Amino acid sequence: MDGRRILGIDPGLNITGYGVLEVAARGPRVIEAGVIRGKTRGCVPSRVKEIYDGLTEVMSSCRPNVVSLEKLYSHYNRPTTAILMGHARGVICLAAAEASIEVNDYAATKIKKILTGNGRAPKHQVQQAVQRELNLKSIPEPADVADALAIAMCHYYLVEVKSGIPASSY
Amino acid sequence: MDGRRILGIDPGLNITGYGVLEVAARGPRVIEAGVIRGKTRGCVPSRVKEIYDGLTEVMSSCRPNVVSLEKLYSHYNRPTTAILMGHARGVICLAAAEASIEVNDYAATKIKKILTGNGRAPKHQVQQAVQRELNLKSIPEPADVADALAIAMCHYYLVEVKSGIPASSY
């Protein structure tokens, strides 16, 4: 039986990063990762459709058991960015609901804390932790992929490991 | 040939109002209006799916030519509400993109100004204008329906009337 799979997503209207981890006996491993780039800059309806179509395809081919997202807060540096990210997040939640996949979200500080031990760690330090923990040759690029994998890793440590079920029993 | 149809939507995660206007020789008339109520309070993926399914059905049965929305601003009283509305707006934009329907959005002050002559008019005054302009027996209820019709009316006055094409020629 295949291990449980976690789809981490870093949503953005211009570029959305994603990464699928599979829980295995020796720890999580990357099954697939990439980005959905906007071909139609500025046009929100076309952009959300690209994100929705892209992630629906990833969900259909990788069959994750859970989707992991970063929580959205209103005290972002640019609140308008948060609202636009809300649009992307809306269609991601829809794709997950249509595929009956559970969605969990985690605060950015929680993700950083889990990965590095410091809730205010700089981005690069989080990305280095992703590389190390997943035994990757280099930091995944673009940064949106590394960020998506960090979000998936946070769910892995908080839920999959904590649940105490040996990975091999999945 | 049928007249052009405008679908006005007032998005909200708990209750989404909508109203379809048809442009006719004597002015716009209401074809259909209602609300999509949340059955699954608090669960964003289920809520966006309800909104998406409901509006996809309205678009499929009423075949609007254009969708009219209110612009979202970050300086809402509660920015978190704006982010959650962004989720609803994301799936509305997706439904429109999938049906190849153009989306237009208008600032709240513009909608109020067009309907009442005053960009800071209270909600009730806007709703009374909707009732009067559409020859309705009473103000549509709940308020989300009246608000959705106001958003559709704004597009009607700014685009359909302004374009100078006689309604009968549609």
PDB file of C-alpha atoms in Angstrom, chain B residues 28-115:
ATOM      1  CA  PRO B  28     -33.660  46.290 -17.548  1.00  0.00           C
ATOM      2  CA  ARG B  29     -35.837  43.640 -15.948  1.00  0.00           C
ATOM      3  CA  VAL B  30     -35.115  40.952 -13.375  1.00  0.00           C
ATOM      4  CA  ILE B  31     -34.892  37.449 -14.840  1.00  0.00           C
ATOM      5  CA  GLU B  32     -33.799  35.644 -11.704  1.00  0.00           C
ATOM      6  CA  ALA B  33     -32.432  36.540  -8.285  1.00  0.00           C
ATOM      7  CA  GLY B  34     -31.649  34.759  -5.059  1.00  0.00           C
ATOM      8  CA  VAL B  35     -28.994  33.739  -2.587  1.00  0.00           C
ATOM      9  CA  ILE B  36     -26.655  30.824  -2.033  1.00  0.00           C
ATOM     10  CA  ARG B  37     -26.648  30.132   1.681  1.00  0.00           C
ATOM     11  CA  GLY B  38     -23.840  28.307   3.446  1.00  0.00           C
ATOM     12  CA  LYS B  39     -24.843  24.953   4.858  1.00  0.00           C
ATOM     13  CA  THR B  40     -21.341  24.259   6.092  1.00  0.00           C
ATOM     14  CA  ARG B  41     -20.412  27.264   8.224  1.00  0.00           C
ATOM     15  CA  GLY B  42     -16.747  27.650   9.001  1.00  0.00           C
ATOM     16  CA  CYS B  43     -15.473  25.119   6.466  1.00  0.00           C
ATOM     17  CA  VAL B  44     -13.949  27.171   3.639  1.00  0.00           C
ATOM     18  CA  PRO B  45     -13.453  24.338   1.080  1.00  0.00           C
ATOM     19  CA  SER B  46     -17.105  23.225   1.388  1.00  0.00           C
ATOM     20  CA  ARG B  47     -18.358  26.812   1.297  1.00  0.00           C
ATOM     21  CA  VAL B  48     -16.465  27.772  -1.858  1.00  0.00           C
ATOM     22  CA  LYS B  49     -17.735  24.581  -3.488  1.00  0.00           C
ATOM     23  CA  GLU B  50     -21.351  25.521  -2.630  1.00  0.00           C
ATOM     24  CA  ILE B  51     -20.844  29.011  -4.097  1.00  0.00           C
ATOM     25  CA  TYR B  52     -19.117  27.648  -7.203  1.00  0.00           C
ATOM     26  CA  ASP B  53     -21.775  24.960  -7.801  1.00  0.00           C
ATOM     27  CA  GLY B  54     -24.626  27.409  -7.216  1.00  0.00           C
ATOM     28  CA  LEU B  55     -23.289  30.096  -9.532  1.00  0.00           C
ATOM     29  CA  THR B  56     -22.238  27.612 -12.207  1.00  0.00           C
ATOM     30  CA  GLU B  57     -25.880  26.511 -12.258  1.00  0.00           C
ATOM     31  CA  VAL B  58     -27.140  30.117 -12.491  1.00  0.00           C
ATOM     32  CA  MET B  59     -24.691  30.840 -15.331  1.00  0.00           C
ATOM     33  CA  SER B  60     -25.713  27.691 -17.148  1.00  0.00           C
ATOM     34  CA  SER B  61     -29.475  28.318 -16.841  1.00  0.00           C
ATOM     35  CA  CYS B  62     -29.556  32.129 -17.293  1.00  0.00           C
ATOM     36  CA  ARG B  63     -26.661  32.438 -19.763  1.00  0.00           C
ATOM     37  CA  PRO B  64     -25.521  35.943 -18.772  1.00  0.00           C
ATOM     38  CA  ASN B  65     -23.263  37.890 -21.160  1.00  0.00           C
ATOM     39  CA  VAL B  66     -21.380  39.571 -18.357  1.00  0.00           C
ATOM     40  CA  VAL B  67     -20.707  39.190 -14.636  1.00  0.00           C
ATOM     41  CA  SER B  68     -20.642  42.329 -12.502  1.00  0.00           C
ATOM     42  CA  LEU B  69     -18.854  42.378  -9.115  1.00  0.00           C
ATOM     43  CA  GLU B  70     -17.949  44.911  -6.471  1.00  0.00           C
ATOM     44  CA  LYS B  71     -14.237  45.715  -6.242  1.00  0.00           C
ATOM     45  CA  LEU B  72     -12.543  44.409  -3.120  1.00  0.00           C
ATOM     46  CA  TYR B  73     -10.471  46.806  -1.091  1.00  0.00           C
ATOM     47  CA  SER B  74      -7.987  46.151   1.642  1.00  0.00           C
ATOM     48  CA  HIS B  75      -9.258  49.047   3.733  1.00  0.00           C
ATOM     49  CA  TYR B  76     -12.423  47.200   4.673  1.00  0.00           C
ATOM     50  CA  ASN B  77     -13.434  47.520   8.325  1.00  0.00           C
ATOM     51  CA  ARG B  78     -12.298  43.946   8.800  1.00  0.00           C
ATOM     52  CA  PRO B  79      -9.435  42.972   6.459  1.00  0.00           C
ATOM     53  CA  THR B  80      -9.914  39.295   7.346  1.00  0.00           C
ATOM     54  CA  THR B  81     -13.423  39.539   5.902  1.00  0.00           C
ATOM     55  CA  ALA B  82     -11.942  40.933   2.680  1.00  0.00           C
ATOM     56  CA  ILE B  83      -9.529  37.983   2.465  1.00  0.00           C
ATOM     57  CA  LEU B  84     -12.362  35.483   3.002  1.00  0.00           C
ATOM     58  CA  MET B  85     -14.441  37.322   0.382  1.00  0.00           C
ATOM     59  CA  GLY B  86     -11.397  36.955  -1.880  1.00  0.00           C
ATOM     60  CA  HIS B  87     -11.858  33.164  -1.614  1.00  0.00           C
ATOM     61  CA  ALA B  88     -15.506  33.447  -2.708  1.00  0.00           C
ATOM     62  CA  ARG B  89     -14.567  35.895  -5.456  1.00  0.00           C
ATOM     63  CA  GLY B  90     -11.869  33.480  -6.713  1.00  0.00           C
ATOM     64  CA  VAL B  91     -14.364  30.700  -7.405  1.00  0.00           C
ATOM     65  CA  ILE B  92     -16.842  33.170  -8.942  1.00  0.00           C
ATOM     66  CA  CYS B  93     -14.122  34.338 -11.350  1.00  0.00           C
ATOM     67  CA  LEU B  94     -13.339  30.683 -12.104  1.00  0.00           C
ATOM     68  CA  ALA B  95     -16.993  29.868 -12.876  1.00  0.00           C
ATOM     69  CA  ALA B  96     -17.147  32.907 -15.203  1.00  0.00           C
ATOM     70  CA  ALA B  97     -13.852  31.994 -16.935  1.00  0.00           C
ATOM     71  CA  GLU B  98     -15.051  28.420 -17.488  1.00  0.00           C
ATOM     72  CA  ALA B  99     -18.257  29.737 -19.075  1.00  0.00           C
ATOM     73  CA  SER B 100     -16.284  32.334 -21.099  1.00  0.00           C
ATOM     74  CA  ILE B 101     -18.204  35.159 -19.440  1.00  0.00           C
ATOM     75  CA  GLU B 102     -16.497  38.551 -19.078  1.00  0.00           C
ATOM     76  CA  VAL B 103     -16.096  39.884 -15.529  1.00  0.00           C
ATOM     77  CA  ASN B 104     -16.309  43.593 -14.658  1.00  0.00           C
ATOM     78  CA  ASP B 105     -15.902  45.097 -11.236  1.00  0.00           C
ATOM     79  CA  TYR B 106     -16.918  48.429  -9.803  1.00  0.00           C
ATOM     80  CA  ALA B 107     -15.954  50.323  -6.651  1.00  0.00           C
ATOM     81  CA  ALA B 108     -18.672  50.456  -3.983  1.00  0.00           C
ATOM     82  CA  THR B 109     -18.666  54.271  -4.182  1.00  0.00           C
ATOM     83  CA  LYS B 110     -19.203  54.104  -7.961  1.00  0.00           C
ATOM     84  CA  ILE B 111     -22.181  51.752  -7.539  1.00  0.00           C
ATOM     85  CA  LYS B 112     -23.759  54.052  -4.930  1.00  0.00           C
ATOM     86  CA  LYS B 113     -23.089  57.153  -7.017  1.00  0.00           C
ATOM     87  CA  ILE B 114     -24.623  55.634 -10.159  1.00  0.00           C
ATOM     88  CA  LEU B 115     -27.726  54.407  -8.328  1.00  0.00           C
TER      89      LEU B 115
END
